Coordinates of C-alpha atoms in Angstrom, one line a residue:
X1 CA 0.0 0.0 0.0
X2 CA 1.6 3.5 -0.9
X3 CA -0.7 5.3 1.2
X4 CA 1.2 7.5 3.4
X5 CA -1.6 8.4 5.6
X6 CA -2.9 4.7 6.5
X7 CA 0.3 4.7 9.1
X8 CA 2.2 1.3 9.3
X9 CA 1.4 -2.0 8.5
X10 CA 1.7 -3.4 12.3
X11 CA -1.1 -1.1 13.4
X12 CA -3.6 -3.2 10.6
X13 CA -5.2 -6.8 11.1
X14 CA -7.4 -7.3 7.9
X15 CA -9.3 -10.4 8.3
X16 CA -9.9 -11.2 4.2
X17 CA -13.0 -13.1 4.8
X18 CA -14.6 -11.5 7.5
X19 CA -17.9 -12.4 9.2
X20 CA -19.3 -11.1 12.1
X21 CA -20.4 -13.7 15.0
X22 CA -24.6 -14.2 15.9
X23 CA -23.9 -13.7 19.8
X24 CA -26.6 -16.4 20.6
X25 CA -26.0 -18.4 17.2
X26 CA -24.4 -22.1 17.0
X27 CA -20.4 -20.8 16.3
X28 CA -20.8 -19.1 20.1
X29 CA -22.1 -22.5 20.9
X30 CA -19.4 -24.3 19.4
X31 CA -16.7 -22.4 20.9
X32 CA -18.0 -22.7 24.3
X33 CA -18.6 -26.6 24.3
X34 CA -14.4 -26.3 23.0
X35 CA -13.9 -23.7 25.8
X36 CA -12.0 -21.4 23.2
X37 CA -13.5 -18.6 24.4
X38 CA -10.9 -18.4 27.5
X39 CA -8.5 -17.5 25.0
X40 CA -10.4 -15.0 23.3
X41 CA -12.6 -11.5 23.8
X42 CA -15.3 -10.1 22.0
X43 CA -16.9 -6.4 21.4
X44 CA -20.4 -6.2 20.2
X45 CA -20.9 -5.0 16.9
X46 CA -22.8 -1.2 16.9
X47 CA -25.5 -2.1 14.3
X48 CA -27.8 -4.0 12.0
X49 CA -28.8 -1.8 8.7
X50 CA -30.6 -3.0 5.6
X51 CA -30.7 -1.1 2.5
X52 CA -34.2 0.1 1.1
X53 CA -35.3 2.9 -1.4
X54 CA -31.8 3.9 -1.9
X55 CA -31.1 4.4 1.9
X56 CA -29.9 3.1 5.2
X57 CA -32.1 1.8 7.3
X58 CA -31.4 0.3 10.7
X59 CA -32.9 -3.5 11.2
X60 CA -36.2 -3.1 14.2
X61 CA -36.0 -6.0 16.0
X62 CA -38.2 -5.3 19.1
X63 CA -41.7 -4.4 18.8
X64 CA -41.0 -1.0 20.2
X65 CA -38.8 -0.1 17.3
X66 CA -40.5 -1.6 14.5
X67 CA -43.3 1.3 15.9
X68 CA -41.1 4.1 15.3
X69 CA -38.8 2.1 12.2
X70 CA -39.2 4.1 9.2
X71 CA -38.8 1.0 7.2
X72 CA -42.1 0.6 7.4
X73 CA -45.3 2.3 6.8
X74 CA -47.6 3.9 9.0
X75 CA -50.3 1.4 8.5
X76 CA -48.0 -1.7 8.8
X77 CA -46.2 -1.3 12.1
X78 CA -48.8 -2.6 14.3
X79 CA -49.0 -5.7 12.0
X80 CA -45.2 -5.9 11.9
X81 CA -45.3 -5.6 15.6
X82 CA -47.8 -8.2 16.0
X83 CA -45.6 -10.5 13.6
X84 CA -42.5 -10.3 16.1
X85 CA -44.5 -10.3 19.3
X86 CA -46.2 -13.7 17.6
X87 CA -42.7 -15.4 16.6
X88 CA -41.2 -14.0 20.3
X89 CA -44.0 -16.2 21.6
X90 CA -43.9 -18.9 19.2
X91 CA -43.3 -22.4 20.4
X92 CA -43.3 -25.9 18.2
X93 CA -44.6 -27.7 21.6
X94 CA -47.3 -25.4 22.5
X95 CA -50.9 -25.4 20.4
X96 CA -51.8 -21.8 22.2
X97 CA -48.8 -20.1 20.8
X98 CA -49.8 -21.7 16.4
X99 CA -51.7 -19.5 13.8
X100 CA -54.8 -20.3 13.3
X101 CA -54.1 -23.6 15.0
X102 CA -51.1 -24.6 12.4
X103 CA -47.7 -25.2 13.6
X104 CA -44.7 -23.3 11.3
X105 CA -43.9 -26.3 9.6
X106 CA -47.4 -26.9 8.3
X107 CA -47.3 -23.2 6.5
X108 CA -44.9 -21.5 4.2
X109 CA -43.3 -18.1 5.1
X110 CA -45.5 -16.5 2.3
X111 CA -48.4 -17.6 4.3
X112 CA -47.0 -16.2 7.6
X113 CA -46.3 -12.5 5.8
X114 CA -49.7 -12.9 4.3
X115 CA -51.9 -13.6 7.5
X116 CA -49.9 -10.7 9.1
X117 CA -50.8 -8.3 5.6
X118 CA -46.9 -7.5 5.7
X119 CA -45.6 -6.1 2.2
X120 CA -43.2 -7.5 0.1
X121 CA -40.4 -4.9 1.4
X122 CA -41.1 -5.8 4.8
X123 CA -40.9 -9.7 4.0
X124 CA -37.6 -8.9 2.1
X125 CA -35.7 -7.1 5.0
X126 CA -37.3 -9.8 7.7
X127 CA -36.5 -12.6 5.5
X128 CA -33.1 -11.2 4.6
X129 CA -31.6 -8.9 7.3
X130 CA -33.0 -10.7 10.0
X131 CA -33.4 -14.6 9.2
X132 CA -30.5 -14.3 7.1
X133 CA -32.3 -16.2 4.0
X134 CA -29.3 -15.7 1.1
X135 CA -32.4 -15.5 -1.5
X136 CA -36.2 -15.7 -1.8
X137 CA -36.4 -19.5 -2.0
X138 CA -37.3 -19.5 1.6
X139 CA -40.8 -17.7 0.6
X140 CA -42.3 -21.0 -0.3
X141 CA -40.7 -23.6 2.1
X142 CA -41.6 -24.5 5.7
X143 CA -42.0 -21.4 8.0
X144 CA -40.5 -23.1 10.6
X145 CA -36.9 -22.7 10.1
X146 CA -37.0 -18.8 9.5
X147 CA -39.6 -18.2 12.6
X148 CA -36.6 -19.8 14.2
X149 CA -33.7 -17.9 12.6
X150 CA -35.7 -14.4 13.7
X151 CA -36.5 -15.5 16.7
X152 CA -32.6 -16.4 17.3
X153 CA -31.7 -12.9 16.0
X154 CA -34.0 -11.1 18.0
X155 CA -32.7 -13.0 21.0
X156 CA -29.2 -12.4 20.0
X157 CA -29.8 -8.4 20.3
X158 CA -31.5 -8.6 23.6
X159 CA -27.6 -10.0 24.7
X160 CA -25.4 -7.5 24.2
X161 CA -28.2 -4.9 23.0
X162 CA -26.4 -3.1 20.0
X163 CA -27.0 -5.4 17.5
X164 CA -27.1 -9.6 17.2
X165 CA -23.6 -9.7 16.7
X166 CA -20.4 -9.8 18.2
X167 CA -16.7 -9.8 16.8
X168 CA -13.2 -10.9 18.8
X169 CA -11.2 -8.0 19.3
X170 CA -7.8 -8.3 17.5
X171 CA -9.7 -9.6 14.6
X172 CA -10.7 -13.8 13.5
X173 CA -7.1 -14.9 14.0
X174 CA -7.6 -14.9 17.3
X175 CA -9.9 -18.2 16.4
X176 CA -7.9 -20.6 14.9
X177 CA -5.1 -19.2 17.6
X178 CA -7.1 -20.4 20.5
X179 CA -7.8 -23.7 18.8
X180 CA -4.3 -24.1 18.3
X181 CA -3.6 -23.2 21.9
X182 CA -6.4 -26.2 22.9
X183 CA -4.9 -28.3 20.4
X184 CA -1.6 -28.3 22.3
X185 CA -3.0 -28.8 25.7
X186 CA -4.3 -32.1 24.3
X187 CA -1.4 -33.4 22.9
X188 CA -2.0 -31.5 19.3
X189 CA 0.8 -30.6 17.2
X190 CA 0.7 -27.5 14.8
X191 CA 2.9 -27.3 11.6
X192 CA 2.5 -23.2 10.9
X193 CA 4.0 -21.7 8.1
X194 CA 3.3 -24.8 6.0
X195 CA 1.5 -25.8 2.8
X196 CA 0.1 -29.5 2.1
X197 CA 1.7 -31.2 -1.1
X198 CA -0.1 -34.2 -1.3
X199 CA -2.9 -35.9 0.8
X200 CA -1.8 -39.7 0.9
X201 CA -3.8 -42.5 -0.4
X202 CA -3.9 -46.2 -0.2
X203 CA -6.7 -48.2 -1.5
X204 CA -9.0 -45.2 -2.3
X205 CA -8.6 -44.1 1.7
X206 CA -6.5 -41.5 2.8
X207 CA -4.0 -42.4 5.6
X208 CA -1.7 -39.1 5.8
X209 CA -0.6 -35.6 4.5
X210 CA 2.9 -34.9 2.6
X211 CA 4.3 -31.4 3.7
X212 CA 7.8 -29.9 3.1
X213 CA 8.9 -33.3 2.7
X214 CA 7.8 -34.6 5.9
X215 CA 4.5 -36.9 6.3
X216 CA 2.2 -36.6 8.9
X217 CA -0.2 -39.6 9.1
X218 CA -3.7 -39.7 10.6
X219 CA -7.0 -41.9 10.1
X220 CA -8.9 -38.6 9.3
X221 CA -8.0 -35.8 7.1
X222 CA -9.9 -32.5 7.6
X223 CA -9.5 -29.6 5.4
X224 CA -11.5 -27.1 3.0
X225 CA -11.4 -27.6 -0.8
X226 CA -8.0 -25.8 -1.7
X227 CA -6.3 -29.0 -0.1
X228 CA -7.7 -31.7 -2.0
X229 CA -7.4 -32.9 -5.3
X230 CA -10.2 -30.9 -7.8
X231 CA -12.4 -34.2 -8.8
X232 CA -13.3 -34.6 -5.0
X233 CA -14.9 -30.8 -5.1
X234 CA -17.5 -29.3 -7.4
X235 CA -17.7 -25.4 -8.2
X236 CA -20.9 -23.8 -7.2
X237 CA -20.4 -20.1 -8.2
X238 CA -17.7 -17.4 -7.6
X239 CA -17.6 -14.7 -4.8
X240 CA -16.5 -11.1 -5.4
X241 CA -15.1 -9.7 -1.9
X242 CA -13.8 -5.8 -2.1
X243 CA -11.9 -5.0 0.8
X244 CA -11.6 -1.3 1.5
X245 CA -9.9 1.2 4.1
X246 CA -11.8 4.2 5.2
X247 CA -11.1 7.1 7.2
X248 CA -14.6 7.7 8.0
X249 CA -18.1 5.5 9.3
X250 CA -20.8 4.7 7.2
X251 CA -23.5 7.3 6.6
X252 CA -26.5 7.2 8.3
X253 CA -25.3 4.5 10.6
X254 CA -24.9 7.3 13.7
X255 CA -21.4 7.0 13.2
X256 CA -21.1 3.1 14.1
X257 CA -17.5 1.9 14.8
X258 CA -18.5 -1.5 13.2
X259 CA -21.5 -2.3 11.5
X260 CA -23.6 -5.0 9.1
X261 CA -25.3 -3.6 6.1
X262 CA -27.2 -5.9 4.0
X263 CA -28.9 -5.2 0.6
X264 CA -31.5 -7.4 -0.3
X265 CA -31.4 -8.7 -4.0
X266 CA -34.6 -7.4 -5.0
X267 CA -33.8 -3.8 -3.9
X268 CA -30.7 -3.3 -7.0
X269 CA -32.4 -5.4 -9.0
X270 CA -30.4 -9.1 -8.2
X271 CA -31.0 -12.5 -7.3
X272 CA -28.0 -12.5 -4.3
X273 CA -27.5 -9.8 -1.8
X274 CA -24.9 -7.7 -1.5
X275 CA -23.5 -8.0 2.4
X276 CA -21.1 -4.4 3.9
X277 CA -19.6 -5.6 7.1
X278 CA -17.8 -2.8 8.7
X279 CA -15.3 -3.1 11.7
X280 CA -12.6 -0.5 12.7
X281 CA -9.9 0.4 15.4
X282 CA -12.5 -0.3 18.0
X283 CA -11.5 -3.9 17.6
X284 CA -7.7 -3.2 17.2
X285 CA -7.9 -4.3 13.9
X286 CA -7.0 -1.3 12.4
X287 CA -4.6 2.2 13.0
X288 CA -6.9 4.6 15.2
X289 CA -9.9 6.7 13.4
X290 CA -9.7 3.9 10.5
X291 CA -12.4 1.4 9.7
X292 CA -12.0 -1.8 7.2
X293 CA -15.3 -2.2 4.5
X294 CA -15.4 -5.1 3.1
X295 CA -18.5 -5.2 0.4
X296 CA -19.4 -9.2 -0.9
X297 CA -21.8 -11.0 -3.1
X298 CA -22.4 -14.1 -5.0
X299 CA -20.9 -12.9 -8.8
X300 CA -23.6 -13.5 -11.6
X301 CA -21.8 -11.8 -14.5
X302 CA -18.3 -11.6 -16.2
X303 CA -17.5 -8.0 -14.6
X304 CA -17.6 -9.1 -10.6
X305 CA -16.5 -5.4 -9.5
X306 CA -19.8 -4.1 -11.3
X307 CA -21.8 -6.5 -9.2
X308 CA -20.7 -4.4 -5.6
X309 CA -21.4 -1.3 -7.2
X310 CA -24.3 -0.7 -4.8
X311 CA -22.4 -1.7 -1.8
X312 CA -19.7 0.4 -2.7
X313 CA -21.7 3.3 -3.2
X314 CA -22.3 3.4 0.5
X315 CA -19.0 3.6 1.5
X316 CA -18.4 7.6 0.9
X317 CA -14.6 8.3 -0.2
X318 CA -12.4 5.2 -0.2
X319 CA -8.3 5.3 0.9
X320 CA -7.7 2.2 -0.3
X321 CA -9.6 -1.1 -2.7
X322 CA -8.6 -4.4 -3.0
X323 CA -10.9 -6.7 -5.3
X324 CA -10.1 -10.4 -5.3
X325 CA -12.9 -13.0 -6.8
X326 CA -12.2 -16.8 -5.4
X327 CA -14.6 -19.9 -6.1
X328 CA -17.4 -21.5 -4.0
X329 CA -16.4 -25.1 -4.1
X330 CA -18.2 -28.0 -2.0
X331 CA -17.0 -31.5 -1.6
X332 CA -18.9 -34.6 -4.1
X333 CA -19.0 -37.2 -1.2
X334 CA -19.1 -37.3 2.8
X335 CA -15.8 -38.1 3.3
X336 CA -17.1 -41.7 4.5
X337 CA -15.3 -43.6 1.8
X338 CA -11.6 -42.1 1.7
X339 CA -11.3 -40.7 4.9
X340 CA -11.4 -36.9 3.4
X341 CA -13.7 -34.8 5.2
X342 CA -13.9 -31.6 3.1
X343 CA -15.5 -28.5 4.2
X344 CA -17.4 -26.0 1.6
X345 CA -15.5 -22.5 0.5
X346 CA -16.9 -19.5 2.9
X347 CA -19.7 -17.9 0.8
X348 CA -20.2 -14.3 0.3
X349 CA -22.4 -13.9 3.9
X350 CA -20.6 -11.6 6.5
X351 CA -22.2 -13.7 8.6
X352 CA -20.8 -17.2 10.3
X353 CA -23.9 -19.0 10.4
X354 CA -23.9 -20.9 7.3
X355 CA -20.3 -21.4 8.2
X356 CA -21.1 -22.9 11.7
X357 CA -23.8 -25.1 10.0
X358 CA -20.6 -26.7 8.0
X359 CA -19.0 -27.3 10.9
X360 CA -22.1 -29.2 12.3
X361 CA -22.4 -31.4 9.2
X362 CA -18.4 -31.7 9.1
X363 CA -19.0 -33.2 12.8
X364 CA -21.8 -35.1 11.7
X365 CA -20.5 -37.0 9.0
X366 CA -17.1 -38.1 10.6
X367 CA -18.9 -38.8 14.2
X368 CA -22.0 -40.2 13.2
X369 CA -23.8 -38.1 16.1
X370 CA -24.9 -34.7 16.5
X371 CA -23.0 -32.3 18.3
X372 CA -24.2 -31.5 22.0
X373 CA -24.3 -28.2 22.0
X374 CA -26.4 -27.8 25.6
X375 CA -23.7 -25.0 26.9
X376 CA -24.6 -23.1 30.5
X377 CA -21.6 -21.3 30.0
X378 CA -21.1 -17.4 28.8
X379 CA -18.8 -15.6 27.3

């Protein structure tokens, strides 16, 4: 970087994927049933904002705020209200909490907007700022699973208050650090600084890993795609991921020191959002009074920079841009048959739920049980 005013390159920790953490979601789960979180320490992020009618527009998530939320109109946010008091209450084991006597799984999420006469705006920032659906599929499935991801992100902001999510101060690294600190405790050993030649095979199984000519051997090899050999992964799309350095917050955010922006496909004319995940010095990730944007989507086209135009336009002036497209590759098989247990590429979500959902399945298929994830603990 030849930016004179960004300071030095020690006082910057760029996470190049980042994703923000759902405070009550299953990756805080995970990392307390591991106990990481002794080596770690979070910071709430400041807000939740979706994108409508060419403006900012902070996520309500409380039926007090969806009263006052300009997101919706005057005549809708007594019916939105209703619609979050409703899923607050909502439970799968209790008839007195259904709709009209149905449980969520016996409607579709259509349905659900439709009995509570919510728009099609207000279904697409619900559906997509606060359940997190990645497109409009959900509309015509089982109602359960998104009652549940609100409900999850309305608990998540009753937490820590802000917003649903949290992020570790210092930046991710300090995740796979604390693993790595866990791993030694039990025995572990940690090859840093070190690629993977070749994963080892005998008989169609794999028994061990090649690296800088020495081989380490183990019944079970774990790794994402870029480790394995290309005919065990398929390609499911590309992600564009623009990395920018700021001196300034995000408009219309109240001057938040981190922040989560999403802009719902149908709002720039798309059929994948377009995700803005902010963080700054406030988690000593970068030189004081400068935040990191970094502005994703799922790439559609041959010009991938085109395709964060509306992200970017948010921004305001920009010190610095770095654009890198990578592939979204997921494995062919389980892993049950060779011993290689591949995870998916991260997607363009500045989120880590679909991530932590991998890592469920990824303990699934080599286990053959579920995870308990029935954690007292807090962070």
């Amino acid at each position: 970087c030849s930016n004179e005013s960004l300071g030095h390159s020690r006082d910057w920790n760029i996470d190049l994927i980042p994703k923000f953490i759902m405070a009550c979601g299953n990756l805080v789960k995970i990392l307390l049933h591991t106990k990481v979180t002794r080596y770690l320490e979070f910071k709430s992020v400041d807000g939740s904002y979706v994108f409508k009618d060419g403006k900012v527009l902070k996520v309500p998530a409380t039926a007090p705020e969806a009263l006052s939320s300009p997101l919706l109109g005057f005549f809708e946010k007594r019916s939105f209200k209703n619609f979050l008091q409703f899923v607050d209450l909502y439970d799968n084991d209790k008839s007195s909490t259904y709709m009209t006597g149905k449980r969520m799984d016996q409607v579709t999420m259509k349905e659900l907007y439709d009995w509570y006469s919510l728009s099609e705006n207000t279904g697409s920032f619900t559906g997509h700022a606060m359940a997190l659906e990645t497109n409009d599929d959900y509309l015509n499935k089982s109602a359960e699973p998104t009652v549940n991801a609100i409900k999850l992100y309305a608990n998540s902001i009753q937490r820590y208050g802000k917003s649903p999510y949290i992020y570790p101060v210092y930046g991710l690294g300090g995740l796979p650090e604390g693993f790595s600190r866990l791993c030694a405790i039990h025995g572990g050993t940690f090859m840093l600084n070190q690629s993977v030649d070749e994963v080892l095979m005998k008989d169609g199984k794999a028994w061990g890993i090649k690296a800088g000519g020495e081989v380490a051997k183990g019944g079970v090899i774990i790794g994402d795609p870029s480790y394995f050999d290309t005919k065990k992964t398929k390609t499911v799309g590309k992600v564009i991921r623009s990395i920018c350095l700021l001196d300034h917050p995000i408009a219309n955010t109240d001057g938040a020191e981190s922040v989560q922006i999403i802009i719902p496909a149908t709002q720039v004319k798309r059929r994948n959002d377009i995700y803005v995940c902010v963080v700054s010095y406030a988690h000593m990730v970068a030189t004081n009074g400068k935040y990191i944007a970094i502005v994703s989507t799922l790439c559609e086209t041959e010009n991938p920079t085109s395709e964060v135009a509306a992200g970017i336009g948010l921004l305001g002036e920009i010190m610095e841009r770095f654009d890198s497209v990578s592939e979204v590759r997921v494995p062919v098989a389980s892993g049950a048959d060779d011993n290689c247990y591949i995870s998916s590429s991260y997607d363009a979500t500045s989120h880590f739920e679909t991530v932590a959902d991998d890592v469920l399945s990824l303990y699934k298929r080599i286990t053959g049980t579920d995870l308990d994830m029935n954690i007292s603990d807090d962070l």
